[in-house]
Amino acid sequence: MSLVSVQGLSVVYEPNGAEPVPAVKAVSFDLEQGDFVGLVGESGSGKSTLGFALTGLSRPPARVSAGSIIFDGVDIAGLTPSQLRVQRHGGFAMVLQSGMNALNPVRSIRNHFFDIFAAHGHVSTRDREARAAELVGKVQLPASVLDRFSGELSGGMRQRVSIALALSLEPRLMVFDEPTTALDVLVQHAVMDTIRELQKSERFTAVLISHDLGMVLEVTERVMVMHDGLIVEDATAAEILAAPQHPYTRMLLSHYGDPRAAVVEVPGLASRGTERATDVAQAVAGGAPVGEPVESQGEPVESQGEPVETPVGEPAPSAPTAVTVRKREGRAARESIVVSGVSKVYPRPSRRDQPVTAVNDVSFTLEPGASMALVGASGSGKSTIAKLITGVEHPTSGTITFGDLRIDTIRRRQLKRLHTEVQMVFQDPYAALNPLHTVEYALTRPVLNYSSLRGRDARRRVLELLETVGLTPVEQFAARLPHQLSGGQRQRVVIARALASDPQVIIADEPVSMLDVSLRAGVLALLDSLRETWGVSMLYITHDLLSARLVTDQIMVLNKGSVVEEGRTATVLQNPQDEYTIRLLDAIPAPRSGAKGGSRHPQESSKKGLRPPATVPTSSPPATVPTSSPPATVPTSLTSPRSPS
Amino acid sequence: MTPTGTTRPTRPTTSAVKTISQGNHDAGANPLRVILRAFLTIWSVPKARIGVALLGVFVLLAVFAPLLAPYGATDNSFDRSEDMSAAHWLGTTAAGQDVLSQIIYGARVSVFVGFVAGLLSTIIAVLIGLSWGYLRGLAGDVINFIVNLFLVIPALPLMIVIAAYLQNGGIGMIVLVVVITGWAWGARVLRSQTQSLRSRDFVTAAVFSGESPARIVFREILPNMTSLIVGSFFGASTAAILAEAGLEFLGLGDSTTVSWGTMLFWAQNSNALLTGQWVLLFAPGLCISLLATSMSLINFGVDGLSNPRLREGATR
Amino acid sequence: MRYLLGKVGLLLLTLWAAVTLNFLLPRLMPGSPADAAIAKLAQNGPVSPSTRAAIEAQLGVPTGSAWDQYLQYLNNVVHFDFGVSYTFFPQSVASLVGTALPWTLVLVGFVTIVAFICGTLLGVLAAWKRGTWLDTLPTVGGTFASAFPYFWTALLLLFFLGYVAGWFPTSGAYGSAATPELTGTFLLDALYHSILPATTILITSLGGWILGMRSTMINTLGDDYVTFAEANGLHPRTVAIRYAARNAILPNLTSFGLALGGVVGGSLLVERVFSYPGVGYLLYTAVVNQDFPLMQALFLIITISVLLANFIVDILYGILDPRTRR
């Protein structure tokens, strides 16, 4: 008999005073003892809702409306709360997405364990200290962590503590809901390794809920793909890699690639192999912007083939050929941003701390029309560089110039002049638009502020901008408020706003990290095509090496504020020299490697296409911690991106 | 956990369908429209609806007092300390005035003080809250200290002392005293909201759009704080009404004005307690309580705007 | 430790500001209260030069530079020298305040703590039993009762329970026959007299604490650590108390400190209604008789009491929140 048997399970959301929304629609599946199953889907697919139902945590407004969840012969969907509570010991446990906040801030870690032991009485008062120490040991934390409070721990450590707490129930089923999403890239990798090892040694059945198909394929044996409340595909990882059956799975899969490969391709974005040596920067500087679309570029992304590939009504980006290359009348000649020897030191936050060197002696030149990636984990200083270049903050030392404009010492009054030429695309499209203003207002303001266009002309310009970013019919989108737009559409508005001043440079700070995977390529393709057709240069800030490979020609890798490696994107990623770059590359799951053998880096193609756990001593990240001391991991971002769930 | 990726707790508004050719690009530009929208939002919460209705009654009472009251407020030509009768529904006072007429006229003072003092306190709170939210370093610390001082200093004793110095200053004095002691809470709340809004990306984006600082404050930040501002207005009004009544009860206002507070002052001084004329105590106090309750109830609607979790019925 | 030092520093600074405000108040006011005061005092007999100087220092008659006056005033405050009351001539203000203060401290202090604890518990219960009568009753009742003016609640209780029913004494803190002493009889008598004023303060302030705790508790109930605690099968009582309520109490403590001034102000009116011989009643007497030295001293002592209470709340907060220990 299966450990868990789910039959016709439906969950509805019944928000107060609103129409009930079905979140999970009559789903059925079995889980065997010791299975490691991935549950993949994009935001709104119902995967987390299903995970909460599996562990008996559905709370209003969510409600299990039909079906059964038979766990070891008992239907937990029909249990009373107190019966359910007793079942949790030796039953089912859950690790929440936001493990950062899963710990009671006013209770020591030790007491968290003791509370669980007391609730189920499975560990005697005499043994509980030893048992708690043993449990934190299993997640590679020292026993001294028991004395701490959650505020004193890093994000990765908190998530490890959550896992240890869940483990203390001695569960037979463990559900991990996006366990690493809020963590830094390198920490993610280490925590996932721990989960994998625990699953092997403790032999519980594990369900890994994630939006990241790549990671799930790498870690789990069996994958269920969820879309719109239904499980559309349920197969082994190998089967899904080799022959995905459902078009939605195929679409998801198509958005993965190995940035190290010679040819990288996702729908709508051209591969950028080494052969693509046409230096766009030179072409633009020479006065003839590249108008010719390169390879498959600009092809509408979301509208190819099956209807399932058009999620959330995302409009197709307009083909760049539809927009003529803009002339820059009456403007100064195109200028480079020259950053030389720039450092930024923040004063120590409190007396005990050291001053923080966010950026350390960084120099580079962003040529007109160039596309450069700035990559690194959180805390590497990449966002600080964006603030320095846009004049939001001033460097401690070094100079930044844009033509004759000194950005490093710029005054508040001159900022407007700088922002005419240097604009920014923000990370979070939900935060970057004022919820009270229409799209037209958001776009009209910079047009009025930066051009002499007024009235009818200004409005025509606004509609033009909307068309450029593919938000058609333009009149309709102009009248909308941000909450009436999807995430991808919002990000297009943000891009249109950045273009409104007709800038020479766009700083894009993780522009797609908050979007669903299937929407990312569309926005990236838009940015890329705009760069070519408008001739703007782009500084693309990201932790995602695959997207850097897709839209940039040059790359700089930052670690703790210093540039550790730079060069042509394809060259650096295919042949990384610095250990940090290698670690970043290793942290990327690469599910397509098996399906597309041959395109892989030779040393990596082994074990049915999945990369083996990082066992190579040289590249083993220190994030897989020594057991004696708290892990000295890479600084974890406090403002980790929200996961799209 | 949200079932659809686009669900956000933002209200759908009618302004979305506003045509864009009007030349006016701002969804929140028309003050009438803003007020109407705010009213409808508050009205949609049942508790707040009761509050609005109750407040409406008192406002009407105040405005149309001469029409509604059976006698003049200061007309003392009746028998003294009469019980309730057909001629005097609530009886007469020890000075021979009609209690019902005094209650009706008394609404004028409370509504006026509540409105004016609430409004002035809120204006000061908004100005200080906004600029304080923007200030950092020493200036911010100094304001922080001053606001906290005004928060912890017991307001009523301070009012009593000031009122004692400005002897018999009347309603104007009471409004002044209430405003001096009443702005700090709103300023504190608005400050923290300003701080959280100013670090939002859309404010930075407005800088990139070339907006002036004034425009950023008034068009980007301020409209996002409407619910808090309305909330602090009703909070300040409630406090003002209670404080006014308290001061007059102590005899610190002009005891010849007809207000609920002075009615209680006279009731206590003429020993209505001993004569058993409980209506003299009960009616003015009940009116003060109901007026204050109506504002607290309206604030439930304002709360619901900013905190979806407080919306009714959404049980765990 | 740094938290504690910071709070001590803040307390000293606020105390200084309160004293200074008290110095400035009469000087900012139109007219010369000092002249009125001295004239009034002269009715009781000749005014000695030292008394005159004390009143002038207190009330701001411009002798010497403002700075000298200020130093003189600070010196007086430090030595509890607030001059002579002219309502109760020739008693010193300090001794009058000293007699009144204990009554208020015990009554208001005790009732406020009881009200806060009861209100917090009811708020926890209301949030935990969301939507049941345990939620509706205290919420609706609390909303309504907290809109009652303190003095009105006091008047109603006094009228119905004091005069009409005759269950409780109608004025004073102890019977007219008793003299204040530490005997069981006297304490019982004092307790009996304090029931009505205490009930008034309890009824009127309880609602605020209920509503405040309920709303913060509802917020913490949505926090991830509560969901996680439930997922780990902790006992519901543990989840409610040690996880949700334990965190919700923190912001509420801060509002407790800030709302204290309002409660104290309200209880002054309550003392007036019940002729309870505390600082509130004394303040009322001082105001009615334009006894400015007494009034100023009372305002100062009330403010200082509230500041000290706030300081204690801050220290409690520091103990309850491990995040302040770093």
PDB file of N, CA and C in Angstrom, chain A residues 373-439:
ATOM      1  N   ALA A 373      27.048  42.471 -18.503  1.00  0.00           N
ATOM      2  CA  ALA A 373      26.417  41.843 -17.339  1.00  0.00           C
ATOM      3  C   ALA A 373      27.277  42.062 -16.117  1.00  0.00           C
ATOM      4  N   LEU A 374      26.598  42.295 -14.997  1.00  0.00           N
ATOM      5  CA  LEU A 374      27.273  42.422 -13.718  1.00  0.00           C
ATOM      6  C   LEU A 374      26.676  41.310 -12.867  1.00  0.00           C
ATOM      7  N   VAL A 375      27.444  40.248 -12.617  1.00  0.00           N
ATOM      8  CA  VAL A 375      26.856  39.120 -11.915  1.00  0.00           C
ATOM      9  C   VAL A 375      27.549  38.876 -10.580  1.00  0.00           C
ATOM     10  N   GLY A 376      26.823  38.259  -9.689  1.00  0.00           N
ATOM     11  CA  GLY A 376      27.353  37.915  -8.389  1.00  0.00           C
ATOM     12  C   GLY A 376      26.202  37.532  -7.480  1.00  0.00           C
ATOM     13  N   ALA A 377      26.546  36.872  -6.380  1.00  0.00           N
ATOM     14  CA  ALA A 377      25.515  36.519  -5.406  1.00  0.00           C
ATOM     15  C   ALA A 377      25.080  37.778  -4.677  1.00  0.00           C
ATOM     16  N   SER A 378      24.050  37.665  -3.848  1.00  0.00           N
ATOM     17  CA  SER A 378      23.635  38.857  -3.118  1.00  0.00           C
ATOM     18  C   SER A 378      24.742  39.249  -2.155  1.00  0.00           C
ATOM     19  N   GLY A 379      24.909  40.543  -1.995  1.00  0.00           N
ATOM     20  CA  GLY A 379      26.002  41.030  -1.166  1.00  0.00           C
ATOM     21  C   GLY A 379      27.293  41.187  -1.930  1.00  0.00           C
ATOM     22  N   SER A 380      27.258  40.928  -3.234  1.00  0.00           N
ATOM     23  CA  SER A 380      28.493  41.046  -3.999  1.00  0.00           C
ATOM     24  C   SER A 380      28.764  42.493  -4.393  1.00  0.00           C
ATOM     25  N   GLY A 381      27.803  43.360  -4.182  1.00  0.00           N
ATOM     26  CA  GLY A 381      28.019  44.770  -4.484  1.00  0.00           C
ATOM     27  C   GLY A 381      27.457  45.210  -5.815  1.00  0.00           C
ATOM     28  N   LYS A 382      26.744  44.315  -6.495  1.00  0.00           N
ATOM     29  CA  LYS A 382      26.285  44.679  -7.837  1.00  0.00           C
ATOM     30  C   LYS A 382      25.190  45.745  -7.812  1.00  0.00           C
ATOM     31  N   SER A 383      24.298  45.663  -6.836  1.00  0.00           N
ATOM     32  CA  SER A 383      23.253  46.688  -6.773  1.00  0.00           C
ATOM     33  C   SER A 383      23.813  48.026  -6.316  1.00  0.00           C
ATOM     34  N   THR A 384      24.855  47.988  -5.477  1.00  0.00           N
ATOM     35  CA  THR A 384      25.497  49.235  -5.060  1.00  0.00           C
ATOM     36  C   THR A 384      26.080  49.957  -6.266  1.00  0.00           C
ATOM     37  N   ILE A 385      26.658  49.183  -7.173  1.00  0.00           N
ATOM     38  CA  ILE A 385      27.229  49.806  -8.376  1.00  0.00           C
ATOM     39  C   ILE A 385      26.130  50.505  -9.168  1.00  0.00           C
ATOM     40  N   ALA A 386      24.947  49.870  -9.234  1.00  0.00           N
ATOM     41  CA  ALA A 386      23.826  50.518  -9.926  1.00  0.00           C
ATOM     42  C   ALA A 386      23.488  51.853  -9.271  1.00  0.00           C
ATOM     43  N   LYS A 387      23.488  51.876  -7.937  1.00  0.00           N
ATOM     44  CA  LYS A 387      23.167  53.126  -7.240  1.00  0.00           C
ATOM     45  C   LYS A 387      24.228  54.191  -7.511  1.00  0.00           C
ATOM     46  N   LEU A 388      25.487  53.760  -7.594  1.00  0.00           N
ATOM     47  CA  LEU A 388      26.566  54.721  -7.825  1.00  0.00           C
ATOM     48  C   LEU A 388      26.476  55.299  -9.235  1.00  0.00           C
ATOM     49  N   ILE A 389      26.190  54.442 -10.204  1.00  0.00           N
ATOM     50  CA  ILE A 389      26.155  54.914 -11.592  1.00  0.00           C
ATOM     51  C   ILE A 389      24.968  55.844 -11.826  1.00  0.00           C
ATOM     52  N   THR A 390      23.865  55.598 -11.113  1.00  0.00           N
ATOM     53  CA  THR A 390      22.698  56.440 -11.338  1.00  0.00           C
ATOM     54  C   THR A 390      22.689  57.659 -10.428  1.00  0.00           C
ATOM     55  N   GLY A 391      23.774  57.860  -9.667  1.00  0.00           N
ATOM     56  CA  GLY A 391      23.878  59.068  -8.858  1.00  0.00           C
ATOM     57  C   GLY A 391      23.024  59.042  -7.603  1.00  0.00           C
ATOM     58  N   VAL A 392      22.400  57.895  -7.317  1.00  0.00           N
ATOM     59  CA  VAL A 392      21.582  57.793  -6.105  1.00  0.00           C
ATOM     60  C   VAL A 392      22.491  57.830  -4.874  1.00  0.00           C
ATOM     61  N   GLU A 393      23.677  57.226  -5.006  1.00  0.00           N
ATOM     62  CA  GLU A 393      24.660  57.321  -3.932  1.00  0.00           C
ATOM     63  C   GLU A 393      25.999  57.738  -4.524  1.00  0.00           C
ATOM     64  N   HIS A 394      26.851  58.278  -3.663  1.00  0.00           N
ATOM     65  CA  HIS A 394      28.162  58.720  -4.130  1.00  0.00           C
ATOM     66  C   HIS A 394      29.227  57.746  -3.668  1.00  0.00           C
ATOM     67  N   PRO A 395      30.242  57.481  -4.513  1.00  0.00           N
ATOM     68  CA  PRO A 395      31.295  56.545  -4.094  1.00  0.00           C
ATOM     69  C   PRO A 395      32.202  57.173  -3.039  1.00  0.00           C
ATOM     70  N   THR A 396      32.844  56.307  -2.253  1.00  0.00           N
ATOM     71  CA  THR A 396      33.795  56.791  -1.262  1.00  0.00           C
ATOM     72  C   THR A 396      35.075  57.273  -1.939  1.00  0.00           C
ATOM     73  N   SER A 397      35.492  56.553  -2.980  1.00  0.00           N
ATOM     74  CA  SER A 397      36.646  57.014  -3.743  1.00  0.00           C
ATOM     75  C   SER A 397      36.486  56.558  -5.183  1.00  0.00           C
ATOM     76  N   GLY A 398      37.307  57.139  -6.068  1.00  0.00           N
ATOM     77  CA  GLY A 398      37.214  56.798  -7.477  1.00  0.00           C
ATOM     78  C   GLY A 398      36.314  57.769  -8.221  1.00  0.00           C
ATOM     79  N   THR A 399      36.303  57.646  -9.535  1.00  0.00           N
ATOM     80  CA  THR A 399      35.507  58.571 -10.343  1.00  0.00           C
ATOM     81  C   THR A 399      34.584  57.786 -11.268  1.00  0.00           C
ATOM     82  N   ILE A 400      33.416  58.376 -11.542  1.00  0.00           N
ATOM     83  CA  ILE A 400      32.490  57.849 -12.535  1.00  0.00           C
ATOM     84  C   ILE A 400      32.125  59.017 -13.431  1.00  0.00           C
ATOM     85  N   THR A 401      32.363  58.854 -14.716  1.00  0.00           N
ATOM     86  CA  THR A 401      32.012  59.950 -15.619  1.00  0.00           C
ATOM     87  C   THR A 401      31.087  59.452 -16.703  1.00  0.00           C
ATOM     88  N   PHE A 402      30.268  60.380 -17.166  1.00  0.00           N
ATOM     89  CA  PHE A 402      29.429  60.114 -18.331  1.00  0.00           C
ATOM     90  C   PHE A 402      29.600  61.340 -19.214  1.00  0.00           C
ATOM     91  N   GLY A 403      30.443  61.207 -20.230  1.00  0.00           N
ATOM     92  CA  GLY A 403      30.797  62.380 -21.013  1.00  0.00           C
ATOM     93  C   GLY A 403      31.503  63.378 -20.115  1.00  0.00           C
ATOM     94  N   ASP A 404      30.983  64.610 -20.101  1.00  0.00           N
ATOM     95  CA  ASP A 404      31.616  65.613 -19.240  1.00  0.00           C
ATOM     96  C   ASP A 404      30.949  65.668 -17.869  1.00  0.00           C
ATOM     97  N   LEU A 405      30.012  64.764 -17.628  1.00  0.00           N
ATOM     98  CA  LEU A 405      29.276  64.780 -16.368  1.00  0.00           C
ATOM     99  C   LEU A 405      29.969  63.894 -15.345  1.00  0.00           C
ATOM    100  N   ARG A 406      30.319  64.486 -14.195  1.00  0.00           N
ATOM    101  CA  ARG A 406      30.928  63.687 -13.140  1.00  0.00           C
ATOM    102  C   ARG A 406      29.824  63.099 -12.264  1.00  0.00           C
ATOM    103  N   ILE A 407      29.579  61.806 -12.418  1.00  0.00           N
ATOM    104  CA  ILE A 407      28.488  61.191 -11.649  1.00  0.00           C
ATOM    105  C   ILE A 407      28.883  61.019 -10.182  1.00  0.00           C
ATOM    106  N   ASP A 408      30.190  60.802  -9.945  1.00  0.00           N
ATOM    107  CA  ASP A 408      30.589  60.479  -8.572  1.00  0.00           C
ATOM    108  C   ASP A 408      30.381  61.646  -7.609  1.00  0.00           C
ATOM    109  N   THR A 409      30.346  62.872  -8.147  1.00  0.00           N
ATOM    110  CA  THR A 409      30.145  64.012  -7.247  1.00  0.00           C
ATOM    111  C   THR A 409      28.882  64.779  -7.604  1.00  0.00           C
ATOM    112  N   ILE A 410      27.970  64.102  -8.305  1.00  0.00           N
ATOM    113  CA  ILE A 410      26.822  64.816  -8.871  1.00  0.00           C
ATOM    114  C   ILE A 410      25.949  65.415  -7.763  1.00  0.00           C
ATOM    115  N   ARG A 411      25.424  66.607  -8.050  1.00  0.00           N
ATOM    116  CA  ARG A 411      24.525  67.268  -7.113  1.00  0.00           C
ATOM    117  C   ARG A 411      23.100  66.864  -7.427  1.00  0.00           C
ATOM    118  N   ARG A 412      22.267  67.057  -6.450  1.00  0.00           N
ATOM    119  CA  ARG A 412      20.865  66.710  -6.602  1.00  0.00           C
ATOM    120  C   ARG A 412      20.238  67.403  -7.817  1.00  0.00           C
ATOM    121  N   ARG A 413      20.639  68.658  -8.033  1.00  0.00           N
ATOM    122  CA  ARG A 413      20.026  69.428  -9.127  1.00  0.00           C
ATOM    123  C   ARG A 413      20.406  68.884 -10.494  1.00  0.00           C
ATOM    124  N   GLN A 414      21.600  68.260 -10.541  1.00  0.00           N
ATOM    125  CA  GLN A 414      22.041  67.745 -11.846  1.00  0.00           C
ATOM    126  C   GLN A 414      21.494  66.365 -12.142  1.00  0.00           C
ATOM    127  N   LEU A 415      20.863  65.741 -11.131  1.00  0.00           N
ATOM    128  CA  LEU A 415      20.383  64.373 -11.316  1.00  0.00           C
ATOM    129  C   LEU A 415      19.444  64.265 -12.507  1.00  0.00           C
ATOM    130  N   LYS A 416      18.626  65.287 -12.701  1.00  0.00           N
ATOM    131  CA  LYS A 416      17.666  65.232 -13.793  1.00  0.00           C
ATOM    132  C   LYS A 416      18.399  65.137 -15.134  1.00  0.00           C
ATOM    133  N   ARG A 417      19.510  65.849 -15.213  1.00  0.00           N
ATOM    134  CA  ARG A 417      20.291  65.808 -16.450  1.00  0.00           C
ATOM    135  C   ARG A 417      20.847  64.404 -16.671  1.00  0.00           C
ATOM    136  N   LEU A 418      21.322  63.816 -15.586  1.00  0.00           N
ATOM    137  CA  LEU A 418      21.865  62.454 -15.687  1.00  0.00           C
ATOM    138  C   LEU A 418      20.768  61.468 -16.082  1.00  0.00           C
ATOM    139  N   HIS A 419      19.607  61.613 -15.471  1.00  0.00           N
ATOM    140  CA  HIS A 419      18.540  60.643 -15.711  1.00  0.00           C
ATOM    141  C   HIS A 419      17.899  60.803 -17.077  1.00  0.00           C
ATOM    142  N   THR A 420      18.185  61.908 -17.762  1.00  0.00           N
ATOM    143  CA  THR A 420      17.779  62.012 -19.155  1.00  0.00           C
ATOM    144  C   THR A 420      18.481  60.936 -19.973  1.00  0.00           C
ATOM    145  N   GLU A 421      19.699  60.634 -19.561  1.00  0.00           N
ATOM    146  CA  GLU A 421      20.505  59.716 -20.361  1.00  0.00           C
ATOM    147  C   GLU A 421      20.645  58.336 -19.725  1.00  0.00           C
ATOM    148  N   VAL A 422      20.573  58.273 -18.409  1.00  0.00           N
ATOM    149  CA  VAL A 422      20.765  56.996 -17.726  1.00  0.00           C
ATOM    150  C   VAL A 422      19.482  56.652 -16.986  1.00  0.00           C
ATOM    151  N   GLN A 423      18.834  55.567 -17.377  1.00  0.00           N
ATOM    152  CA  GLN A 423      17.575  55.188 -16.760  1.00  0.00           C
ATOM    153  C   GLN A 423      17.689  53.807 -16.139  1.00  0.00           C
ATOM    154  N   MET A 424      16.661  53.440 -15.406  1.00  0.00           N
ATOM    155  CA  MET A 424      16.750  52.239 -14.599  1.00  0.00           C
ATOM    156  C   MET A 424      15.496  51.388 -14.767  1.00  0.00           C
ATOM    157  N   VAL A 425      15.693  50.076 -14.847  1.00  0.00           N
ATOM    158  CA  VAL A 425      14.581  49.125 -14.807  1.00  0.00           C
ATOM    159  C   VAL A 425      14.694  48.377 -13.482  1.00  0.00           C
ATOM    160  N   PHE A 426      13.614  48.404 -12.711  1.00  0.00           N
ATOM    161  CA  PHE A 426      13.689  47.893 -11.344  1.00  0.00           C
ATOM    162  C   PHE A 426      13.402  46.398 -11.278  1.00  0.00           C
ATOM    163  N   GLN A 427      13.814  45.824 -10.143  1.00  0.00           N
ATOM    164  CA  GLN A 427      13.678  44.392  -9.970  1.00  0.00           C
ATOM    165  C   GLN A 427      12.214  43.961  -9.791  1.00  0.00           C
ATOM    166  N   ASP A 428      11.519  44.680  -8.911  1.00  0.00           N
ATOM    167  CA  ASP A 428      10.190  44.207  -8.529  1.00  0.00           C
ATOM    168  C   ASP A 428       9.111  45.027  -9.218  1.00  0.00           C
ATOM    169  N   PRO A 429       8.483  44.465 -10.254  1.00  0.00           N
ATOM    170  CA  PRO A 429       7.490  45.246 -10.992  1.00  0.00           C
ATOM    171  C   PRO A 429       6.279  45.593 -10.140  1.00  0.00           C
ATOM    172  N   TYR A 430       6.088  44.851  -9.023  1.00  0.00           N
ATOM    173  CA  TYR A 430       4.946  45.162  -8.163  1.00  0.00           C
ATOM    174  C   TYR A 430       5.207  46.412  -7.334  1.00  0.00           C
ATOM    175  N   ALA A 431       6.468  46.689  -7.056  1.00  0.00           N
ATOM    176  CA  ALA A 431       6.799  47.836  -6.213  1.00  0.00           C
ATOM    177  C   ALA A 431       7.156  49.064  -7.039  1.00  0.00           C
ATOM    178  N   ALA A 432       7.483  48.873  -8.307  1.00  0.00           N
ATOM    179  CA  ALA A 432       8.046  49.979  -9.079  1.00  0.00           C
ATOM    180  C   ALA A 432       6.985  50.890  -9.682  1.00  0.00           C
ATOM    181  N   LEU A 433       5.727  50.520  -9.583  1.00  0.00           N
ATOM    182  CA  LEU A 433       4.665  51.378 -10.106  1.00  0.00           C
ATOM    183  C   LEU A 433       3.761  51.799  -8.959  1.00  0.00           C
ATOM    184  N   ASN A 434       3.454  53.094  -8.924  1.00  0.00           N
ATOM    185  CA  ASN A 434       2.541  53.593  -7.902  1.00  0.00           C
ATOM    186  C   ASN A 434       1.155  52.990  -8.137  1.00  0.00           C
ATOM    187  N   PRO A 435       0.621  52.277  -7.151  1.00  0.00           N
ATOM    188  CA  PRO A 435      -0.666  51.594  -7.369  1.00  0.00           C
ATOM    189  C   PRO A 435      -1.820  52.531  -7.686  1.00  0.00           C
ATOM    190  N   LEU A 436      -1.658  53.814  -7.429  1.00  0.00           N
ATOM    191  CA  LEU A 436      -2.775  54.736  -7.617  1.00  0.00           C
ATOM    192  C   LEU A 436      -2.763  55.437  -8.975  1.00  0.00           C
ATOM    193  N   HIS A 437      -1.666  55.292  -9.718  1.00  0.00           N
ATOM    194  CA  HIS A 437      -1.591  56.017 -10.977  1.00  0.00           C
ATOM    195  C   HIS A 437      -1.780  55.079 -12.163  1.00  0.00           C
ATOM    196  N   THR A 438      -2.436  55.604 -13.191  1.00  0.00           N
ATOM    197  CA  THR A 438      -2.612  54.804 -14.395  1.00  0.00           C
ATOM    198  C   THR A 438      -1.283  54.669 -15.126  1.00  0.00           C
ATOM    199  N   VAL A 439      -1.264  53.712 -16.046  1.00  0.00           N
ATOM    200  CA  VAL A 439      -0.082  53.528 -16.881  1.00  0.00           C
ATOM    201  C   VAL A 439       0.225  54.821 -17.622  1.00  0.00           C
TER     202      VAL A 439
END
